[in-house]
Amino acid sequence: MPNSYPDQSVAVLFSGGDSPGMNAFLRAIVRLGLNREKIVVLGIRDGYRGLVRTARAVNGDAEALVRLKSTIASHPGRAGLINEQLDIIRMDHASVSGIMGKGGTILGSARCLEFHTPEVREKVIRLLKNLNVRALIVVGGDGSLTGAKLLAEESDLQIIGVPATIDNDLQFTDMALGVDTAVKTLVWAVDHFIDTARSHRRVMVLETMGRESGDLARMAGLASGAEMIITPEGGPITDEAMKGLAAKIEGAMTRGRGHAIVLVAEGVQFDPPQKRNRAYVLMDAFQEYFQRSGAPFPDLEVRPSVLGHLQRGGHTTPQDCILAARFADRAWTTILTEKSKNGITALRKNVIEIVPYGAPDMPERAAFSKEMEKLHEELSSW
Ligand code: F6P
């Protein structure tokens, strides 16, 4: 009965910064639900914010709840997606058609500060129960999964997390959804900047995202052949350290190198602290060093770029689409066979596991970061 309200369902929401692979995950979770498990998926608009809005609108009123269920039932799929007043959509086959490789998320994503309040979460839990939701899947990064952990602790709903963030800063999984695509985009960007760097014999300083983690910059550096990668894990960078980096570039120029691409992760801090973007701070420091009296390359120019949200968009890579399907598959298996199990899907040694919320960092992740740094250094020609 497509137009009746489902007796049971699984809800899915996307939270925090959007990440490539979110749409591929939505498609997989909806299609596996309908084709294999015969269970309806309710898509939540704008992450936790959509749930909070709806909980507030219903506000424990039985009649409002009946009206909401009727609106959800009468606006399945695309009809629900285009109805901006509706935050809970009964997904169908057609609503996820053609979205697999599209960046962003058709359901929308948001950061929701209100969700930090226990009373707000309590209202949301009540709403989900009243809507016959048996499990909620939360797709997002660190903050979003912390919200999922709280819901799991405070309710008897099954809460499954799915790691999706271009930052790759979640240390319990080898890879989060979206990282592969973001690295591909960064490699593409570096390729473009190299053209100008070579033509003008310049140093290009490109700032990547990644929050406090340098892994995105490391992966992009290794994959693109960027000459230098500056990451936050080593602590704040002093003026002396910046001179050292500039000296390294100058040394390479002395040996005949014509240009350099420097990747700096946004998590990098300076000592003394700086307010400006890292790429600009480094540009000034490098430029000052190159122009010091008696320097060999006073005309060597430095140009900064903050790559920003370019890194989050674009066509999702096959690798991310595959990971999305595998995460969705594991989420369904857990929901159906381990009903009381809460946890997060994680990729570990090419197996998708469910790990508990708050799982310790995998030592392999730190080893991976070190391995990338070492390889980058060893592959360098300067
Ligand atoms: O967590 C993903 C991320 O893109 C970070 O790399 C970045 O620091 C942040 O989100 C940017 O957030 P916003 O889109 O809110 O500016």
PDB file of N, CA and C in Angstrom, residues 270-347:
ATOM      1  N   PHE A 270      50.021  28.374  14.012  1.00  0.00           N
ATOM      2  CA  PHE A 270      51.321  29.055  14.027  1.00  0.00           C
ATOM      3  C   PHE A 270      51.655  29.527  15.443  1.00  0.00           C
ATOM      4  N   ASP A 271      52.933  29.687  15.680  1.00  0.00           N
ATOM      5  CA  ASP A 271      53.407  30.228  16.948  1.00  0.00           C
ATOM      6  C   ASP A 271      54.355  31.385  16.639  1.00  0.00           C
ATOM      7  N   PRO A 272      53.975  32.648  16.897  1.00  0.00           N
ATOM      8  CA  PRO A 272      52.723  33.108  17.510  1.00  0.00           C
ATOM      9  C   PRO A 272      51.506  32.868  16.601  1.00  0.00           C
ATOM     10  N   PRO A 273      50.292  32.770  17.234  1.00  0.00           N
ATOM     11  CA  PRO A 273      49.079  32.489  16.461  1.00  0.00           C
ATOM     12  C   PRO A 273      48.792  33.555  15.400  1.00  0.00           C
ATOM     13  N   GLN A 274      48.178  33.125  14.313  1.00  0.00           N
ATOM     14  CA  GLN A 274      47.839  34.029  13.202  1.00  0.00           C
ATOM     15  C   GLN A 274      46.347  33.945  12.919  1.00  0.00           C
ATOM     16  N   LYS A 275      45.778  35.066  12.534  1.00  0.00           N
ATOM     17  CA  LYS A 275      44.336  35.050  12.253  1.00  0.00           C
ATOM     18  C   LYS A 275      44.046  34.694  10.797  1.00  0.00           C
ATOM     19  N   ARG A 276      44.987  34.989   9.903  1.00  0.00           N
ATOM     20  CA  ARG A 276      44.711  34.816   8.482  1.00  0.00           C
ATOM     21  C   ARG A 276      44.802  33.353   8.071  1.00  0.00           C
ATOM     22  N   ASN A 277      44.295  33.058   6.874  1.00  0.00           N
ATOM     23  CA  ASN A 277      44.398  31.692   6.357  1.00  0.00           C
ATOM     24  C   ASN A 277      45.859  31.280   6.235  1.00  0.00           C
ATOM     25  N   ARG A 278      46.083  29.995   6.424  1.00  0.00           N
ATOM     26  CA  ARG A 278      47.460  29.465   6.444  1.00  0.00           C
ATOM     27  C   ARG A 278      48.209  29.773   5.153  1.00  0.00           C
ATOM     28  N   ALA A 279      47.512  29.643   4.026  1.00  0.00           N
ATOM     29  CA  ALA A 279      48.180  29.844   2.737  1.00  0.00           C
ATOM     30  C   ALA A 279      48.763  31.260   2.657  1.00  0.00           C
ATOM     31  N   TYR A 280      48.036  32.226   3.236  1.00  0.00           N
ATOM     32  CA  TYR A 280      48.490  33.622   3.167  1.00  0.00           C
ATOM     33  C   TYR A 280      49.648  33.876   4.133  1.00  0.00           C
ATOM     34  N   VAL A 281      49.571  33.266   5.299  1.00  0.00           N
ATOM     35  CA  VAL A 281      50.658  33.420   6.280  1.00  0.00           C
ATOM     36  C   VAL A 281      51.947  32.848   5.679  1.00  0.00           C
ATOM     37  N   LEU A 282      51.829  31.677   5.092  1.00  0.00           N
ATOM     38  CA  LEU A 282      53.025  31.040   4.510  1.00  0.00           C
ATOM     39  C   LEU A 282      53.547  31.843   3.325  1.00  0.00           C
ATOM     40  N   MET A 283      52.611  32.373   2.515  1.00  0.00           N
ATOM     41  CA  MET A 283      53.046  33.179   1.366  1.00  0.00           C
ATOM     42  C   MET A 283      53.930  34.328   1.844  1.00  0.00           C
ATOM     43  N   ASP A 284      53.456  35.062   2.847  1.00  0.00           N
ATOM     44  CA  ASP A 284      54.223  36.216   3.333  1.00  0.00           C
ATOM     45  C   ASP A 284      55.581  35.789   3.892  1.00  0.00           C
ATOM     46  N   ALA A 285      55.566  34.713   4.671  1.00  0.00           N
ATOM     47  CA  ALA A 285      56.824  34.265   5.285  1.00  0.00           C
ATOM     48  C   ALA A 285      57.817  33.821   4.204  1.00  0.00           C
ATOM     49  N   PHE A 286      57.312  33.076   3.230  1.00  0.00           N
ATOM     50  CA  PHE A 286      58.199  32.579   2.155  1.00  0.00           C
ATOM     51  C   PHE A 286      58.729  33.754   1.337  1.00  0.00           C
ATOM     52  N   GLN A 287      57.804  34.643   0.982  1.00  0.00           N
ATOM     53  CA  GLN A 287      58.185  35.777   0.135  1.00  0.00           C
ATOM     54  C   GLN A 287      59.256  36.628   0.826  1.00  0.00           C
ATOM     55  N   GLU A 288      59.069  36.852   2.120  1.00  0.00           N
ATOM     56  CA  GLU A 288      60.041  37.649   2.884  1.00  0.00           C
ATOM     57  C   GLU A 288      61.407  36.951   2.860  1.00  0.00           C
ATOM     58  N   TYR A 289      61.374  35.647   3.015  1.00  0.00           N
ATOM     59  CA  TYR A 289      62.636  34.898   3.028  1.00  0.00           C
ATOM     60  C   TYR A 289      63.323  34.974   1.657  1.00  0.00           C
ATOM     61  N   PHE A 290      62.537  34.786   0.605  1.00  0.00           N
ATOM     62  CA  PHE A 290      63.142  34.787  -0.747  1.00  0.00           C
ATOM     63  C   PHE A 290      63.723  36.164  -1.098  1.00  0.00           C
ATOM     64  N   GLN A 291      63.150  37.219  -0.480  1.00  0.00           N
ATOM     65  CA  GLN A 291      63.587  38.585  -0.825  1.00  0.00           C
ATOM     66  C   GLN A 291      64.608  39.162   0.161  1.00  0.00           C
ATOM     67  N   ARG A 292      65.084  38.324   1.083  1.00  0.00           N
ATOM     68  CA  ARG A 292      66.059  38.851   2.060  1.00  0.00           C
ATOM     69  C   ARG A 292      67.304  39.295   1.302  1.00  0.00           C
ATOM     70  N   SER A 293      68.061  40.131   1.943  1.00  0.00           N
ATOM     71  CA  SER A 293      69.207  40.695   1.228  1.00  0.00           C
ATOM     72  C   SER A 293      70.211  39.612   0.839  1.00  0.00           C
ATOM     73  N   GLY A 294      70.621  39.648  -0.394  1.00  0.00           N
ATOM     74  CA  GLY A 294      71.609  38.702  -0.912  1.00  0.00           C
ATOM     75  C   GLY A 294      71.023  37.346  -1.297  1.00  0.00           C
ATOM     76  N   ALA A 295      69.697  37.217  -1.271  1.00  0.00           N
ATOM     77  CA  ALA A 295      69.081  35.913  -1.583  1.00  0.00           C
ATOM     78  C   ALA A 295      69.269  35.576  -3.066  1.00  0.00           C
ATOM     79  N   PRO A 296      69.366  34.286  -3.394  1.00  0.00           N
ATOM     80  CA  PRO A 296      69.625  33.909  -4.789  1.00  0.00           C
ATOM     81  C   PRO A 296      68.421  34.106  -5.733  1.00  0.00           C
ATOM     82  N   PHE A 297      67.201  34.055  -5.187  1.00  0.00           N
ATOM     83  CA  PHE A 297      66.015  34.168  -6.071  1.00  0.00           C
ATOM     84  C   PHE A 297      65.034  35.231  -5.562  1.00  0.00           C
ATOM     85  N   PRO A 298      65.461  36.506  -5.556  1.00  0.00           N
ATOM     86  CA  PRO A 298      64.559  37.538  -5.010  1.00  0.00           C
ATOM     87  C   PRO A 298      63.282  37.706  -5.822  1.00  0.00           C
ATOM     88  N   ASP A 299      63.305  37.246  -7.073  1.00  0.00           N
ATOM     89  CA  ASP A 299      62.105  37.402  -7.920  1.00  0.00           C
ATOM     90  C   ASP A 299      61.140  36.218  -7.820  1.00  0.00           C
ATOM     91  N   LEU A 300      61.523  35.238  -7.027  1.00  0.00           N
ATOM     92  CA  LEU A 300      60.652  34.049  -6.904  1.00  0.00           C
ATOM     93  C   LEU A 300      59.338  34.459  -6.245  1.00  0.00           C
ATOM     94  N   GLU A 301      58.253  34.242  -6.990  1.00  0.00           N
ATOM     95  CA  GLU A 301      56.945  34.704  -6.493  1.00  0.00           C
ATOM     96  C   GLU A 301      56.179  33.563  -5.833  1.00  0.00           C
ATOM     97  N   VAL A 302      55.396  33.948  -4.832  1.00  0.00           N
ATOM     98  CA  VAL A 302      54.557  32.973  -4.127  1.00  0.00           C
ATOM     99  C   VAL A 302      53.100  33.404  -4.288  1.00  0.00           C
ATOM    100  N   ARG A 303      52.234  32.444  -4.591  1.00  0.00           N
ATOM    101  CA  ARG A 303      50.801  32.759  -4.704  1.00  0.00           C
ATOM    102  C   ARG A 303      50.008  31.797  -3.821  1.00  0.00           C
ATOM    103  N   PRO A 304      49.044  32.339  -3.070  1.00  0.00           N
ATOM    104  CA  PRO A 304      48.248  31.476  -2.184  1.00  0.00           C
ATOM    105  C   PRO A 304      46.873  31.161  -2.777  1.00  0.00           C
ATOM    106  N   SER A 305      46.313  30.036  -2.396  1.00  0.00           N
ATOM    107  CA  SER A 305      44.916  29.735  -2.729  1.00  0.00           C
ATOM    108  C   SER A 305      44.316  28.895  -1.599  1.00  0.00           C
ATOM    109  N   VAL A 306      43.133  29.311  -1.208  1.00  0.00           N
ATOM    110  CA  VAL A 306      42.407  28.513  -0.213  1.00  0.00           C
ATOM    111  C   VAL A 306      41.373  27.726  -1.003  1.00  0.00           C
ATOM    112  N   LEU A 307      41.543  26.413  -1.060  1.00  0.00           N
ATOM    113  CA  LEU A 307      40.714  25.627  -1.988  1.00  0.00           C
ATOM    114  C   LEU A 307      39.273  25.476  -1.509  1.00  0.00           C
ATOM    115  N   GLY A 308      39.054  25.546  -0.219  1.00  0.00           N
ATOM    116  CA  GLY A 308      37.697  25.633   0.332  1.00  0.00           C
ATOM    117  C   GLY A 308      36.749  24.535  -0.108  1.00  0.00           C
ATOM    118  N   HIS A 309      35.494  24.939  -0.326  1.00  0.00           N
ATOM    119  CA  HIS A 309      34.432  23.948  -0.546  1.00  0.00           C
ATOM    120  C   HIS A 309      34.483  23.255  -1.896  1.00  0.00           C
ATOM    121  N   LEU A 310      35.362  23.718  -2.753  1.00  0.00           N
ATOM    122  CA  LEU A 310      35.612  22.990  -4.008  1.00  0.00           C
ATOM    123  C   LEU A 310      35.866  21.506  -3.704  1.00  0.00           C
ATOM    124  N   GLN A 311      36.526  21.292  -2.552  1.00  0.00           N
ATOM    125  CA  GLN A 311      36.931  19.924  -2.186  1.00  0.00           C
ATOM    126  C   GLN A 311      35.765  19.026  -1.804  1.00  0.00           C
ATOM    127  N   ARG A 312      34.631  19.626  -1.453  1.00  0.00           N
ATOM    128  CA  ARG A 312      33.504  18.796  -0.991  1.00  0.00           C
ATOM    129  C   ARG A 312      32.566  18.415  -2.121  1.00  0.00           C
ATOM    130  N   GLY A 313      32.682  19.110  -3.252  1.00  0.00           N
ATOM    131  CA  GLY A 313      31.703  18.880  -4.315  1.00  0.00           C
ATOM    132  C   GLY A 313      32.215  17.963  -5.404  1.00  0.00           C
ATOM    133  N   GLY A 314      31.422  17.893  -6.473  1.00  0.00           N
ATOM    134  CA  GLY A 314      31.857  17.158  -7.659  1.00  0.00           C
ATOM    135  C   GLY A 314      31.378  15.721  -7.688  1.00  0.00           C
ATOM    136  N   HIS A 315      31.661  15.108  -8.827  1.00  0.00           N
ATOM    137  CA  HIS A 315      31.172  13.756  -9.085  1.00  0.00           C
ATOM    138  C   HIS A 315      31.857  12.735  -8.177  1.00  0.00           C
ATOM    139  N   THR A 316      31.055  11.908  -7.554  1.00  0.00           N
ATOM    140  CA  THR A 316      31.577  10.904  -6.618  1.00  0.00           C
ATOM    141  C   THR A 316      32.365   9.824  -7.364  1.00  0.00           C
ATOM    142  N   THR A 317      33.501   9.434  -6.803  1.00  0.00           N
ATOM    143  CA  THR A 317      34.324   8.420  -7.478  1.00  0.00           C
ATOM    144  C   THR A 317      33.671   7.033  -7.337  1.00  0.00           C
ATOM    145  N   PRO A 318      33.996   6.114  -8.248  1.00  0.00           N
ATOM    146  CA  PRO A 318      33.498   4.737  -8.113  1.00  0.00           C
ATOM    147  C   PRO A 318      33.845   4.148  -6.745  1.00  0.00           C
ATOM    148  N   GLN A 319      35.066   4.436  -6.265  1.00  0.00           N
ATOM    149  CA  GLN A 319      35.490   3.894  -4.967  1.00  0.00           C
ATOM    150  C   GLN A 319      34.533   4.327  -3.846  1.00  0.00           C
ATOM    151  N   ASP A 320      34.128   5.596  -3.867  1.00  0.00           N
ATOM    152  CA  ASP A 320      33.192   6.067  -2.837  1.00  0.00           C
ATOM    153  C   ASP A 320      31.797   5.469  -3.031  1.00  0.00           C
ATOM    154  N   CYS A 321      31.386   5.292  -4.292  1.00  0.00           N
ATOM    155  CA  CYS A 321      30.064   4.674  -4.536  1.00  0.00           C
ATOM    156  C   CYS A 321      30.055   3.235  -4.022  1.00  0.00           C
ATOM    157  N   ILE A 322      31.166   2.549  -4.228  1.00  0.00           N
ATOM    158  CA  ILE A 322      31.260   1.154  -3.760  1.00  0.00           C
ATOM    159  C   ILE A 322      31.238   1.122  -2.231  1.00  0.00           C
ATOM    160  N   LEU A 323      32.000   2.008  -1.618  1.00  0.00           N
ATOM    161  CA  LEU A 323      32.035   2.056  -0.150  1.00  0.00           C
ATOM    162  C   LEU A 323      30.639   2.370   0.407  1.00  0.00           C
ATOM    163  N   ALA A 324      29.929   3.273  -0.272  1.00  0.00           N
ATOM    164  CA  ALA A 324      28.576   3.643   0.163  1.00  0.00           C
ATOM    165  C   ALA A 324      27.662   2.414   0.142  1.00  0.00           C
ATOM    166  N   ALA A 325      27.741   1.629  -0.929  1.00  0.00           N
ATOM    167  CA  ALA A 325      26.894   0.433  -1.045  1.00  0.00           C
ATOM    168  C   ALA A 325      27.257  -0.566   0.053  1.00  0.00           C
ATOM    169  N   ARG A 326      28.551  -0.694   0.324  1.00  0.00           N
ATOM    170  CA  ARG A 326      28.979  -1.663   1.349  1.00  0.00           C
ATOM    171  C   ARG A 326      28.568  -1.210   2.756  1.00  0.00           C
ATOM    172  N   PHE A 327      28.663   0.083   3.014  1.00  0.00           N
ATOM    173  CA  PHE A 327      28.214   0.596   4.320  1.00  0.00           C
ATOM    174  C   PHE A 327      26.698   0.366   4.470  1.00  0.00           C
ATOM    175  N   ALA A 328      25.949   0.610   3.380  1.00  0.00           N
ATOM    176  CA  ALA A 328      24.495   0.449   3.443  1.00  0.00           C
ATOM    177  C   ALA A 328      24.138  -1.019   3.697  1.00  0.00           C
ATOM    178  N   ASP A 329      24.845  -1.881   3.026  1.00  0.00           N
ATOM    179  CA  ASP A 329      24.603  -3.324   3.190  1.00  0.00           C
ATOM    180  C   ASP A 329      24.820  -3.724   4.661  1.00  0.00           C
ATOM    181  N   ARG A 330      25.923  -3.248   5.236  1.00  0.00           N
ATOM    182  CA  ARG A 330      26.247  -3.607   6.630  1.00  0.00           C
ATOM    183  C   ARG A 330      25.237  -2.994   7.592  1.00  0.00           C
ATOM    184  N   ALA A 331      24.801  -1.792   7.280  1.00  0.00           N
ATOM    185  CA  ALA A 331      23.800  -1.150   8.147  1.00  0.00           C
ATOM    186  C   ALA A 331      22.529  -1.992   8.177  1.00  0.00           C
ATOM    187  N   TRP A 332      22.081  -2.442   6.992  1.00  0.00           N
ATOM    188  CA  TRP A 332      20.855  -3.253   6.941  1.00  0.00           C
ATOM    189  C   TRP A 332      21.033  -4.574   7.682  1.00  0.00           C
ATOM    190  N   THR A 333      22.171  -5.235   7.468  1.00  0.00           N
ATOM    191  CA  THR A 333      22.376  -6.533   8.130  1.00  0.00           C
ATOM    192  C   THR A 333      22.306  -6.358   9.644  1.00  0.00           C
ATOM    193  N   THR A 334      22.900  -5.283  10.121  1.00  0.00           N
ATOM    194  CA  THR A 334      22.906  -5.059  11.572  1.00  0.00           C
ATOM    195  C   THR A 334      21.489  -4.779  12.059  1.00  0.00           C
ATOM    196  N   ILE A 335      20.769  -3.965  11.324  1.00  0.00           N
ATOM    197  CA  ILE A 335      19.404  -3.624  11.747  1.00  0.00           C
ATOM    198  C   ILE A 335      18.528  -4.880  11.799  1.00  0.00           C
ATOM    199  N   LEU A 336      18.724  -5.762  10.839  1.00  0.00           N
ATOM    200  CA  LEU A 336      17.832  -6.926  10.763  1.00  0.00           C
ATOM    201  C   LEU A 336      18.271  -8.102  11.616  1.00  0.00           C
ATOM    202  N   THR A 337      19.562  -8.244  11.803  1.00  0.00           N
ATOM    203  CA  THR A 337      19.996  -9.448  12.532  1.00  0.00           C
ATOM    204  C   THR A 337      20.522  -9.176  13.931  1.00  0.00           C
ATOM    205  N   GLU A 338      20.868  -7.932  14.205  1.00  0.00           N
ATOM    206  CA  GLU A 338      21.381  -7.631  15.556  1.00  0.00           C
ATOM    207  C   GLU A 338      20.624  -6.422  16.094  1.00  0.00           C
ATOM    208  N   LYS A 339      19.349  -6.661  16.353  1.00  0.00           N
ATOM    209  CA  LYS A 339      18.428  -5.550  16.609  1.00  0.00           C
ATOM    210  C   LYS A 339      18.826  -4.628  17.754  1.00  0.00           C
ATOM    211  N   SER A 340      19.561  -5.178  18.732  1.00  0.00           N
ATOM    212  CA  SER A 340      19.878  -4.296  19.862  1.00  0.00           C
ATOM    213  C   SER A 340      21.269  -3.683  19.732  1.00  0.00           C
ATOM    214  N   LYS A 341      21.901  -3.929  18.594  1.00  0.00           N
ATOM    215  CA  LYS A 341      23.276  -3.445  18.454  1.00  0.00           C
ATOM    216  C   LYS A 341      23.318  -2.017  17.888  1.00  0.00           C
ATOM    217  N   ASN A 342      23.991  -1.153  18.611  1.00  0.00           N
ATOM    218  CA  ASN A 342      24.253   0.192  18.101  1.00  0.00           C
ATOM    219  C   ASN A 342      25.707   0.254  17.673  1.00  0.00           C
ATOM    220  N   GLY A 343      26.010   1.093  16.750  1.00  0.00           N
ATOM    221  CA  GLY A 343      27.417   1.230  16.377  1.00  0.00           C
ATOM    222  C   GLY A 343      27.569   1.894  15.029  1.00  0.00           C
ATOM    223  N   ILE A 344      28.812   1.963  14.588  1.00  0.00           N
ATOM    224  CA  ILE A 344      29.146   2.686  13.359  1.00  0.00           C
ATOM    225  C   ILE A 344      29.754   1.724  12.353  1.00  0.00           C
ATOM    226  N   THR A 345      29.347   1.853  11.103  1.00  0.00           N
ATOM    227  CA  THR A 345      29.978   1.031  10.058  1.00  0.00           C
ATOM    228  C   THR A 345      31.417   1.536   9.879  1.00  0.00           C
ATOM    229  N   ALA A 346      32.335   0.594   9.765  1.00  0.00           N
ATOM    230  CA  ALA A 346      33.742   0.994   9.608  1.00  0.00           C
ATOM    231  C   ALA A 346      34.413   0.065   8.612  1.00  0.00           C
ATOM    232  N   LEU A 347      35.295   0.660   7.819  1.00  0.00           N
ATOM    233  CA  LEU A 347      36.089  -0.144   6.878  1.00  0.00           C
ATOM    234  C   LEU A 347      37.399  -0.496   7.578  1.00  0.00           C
TER     235      LEU A 347
END
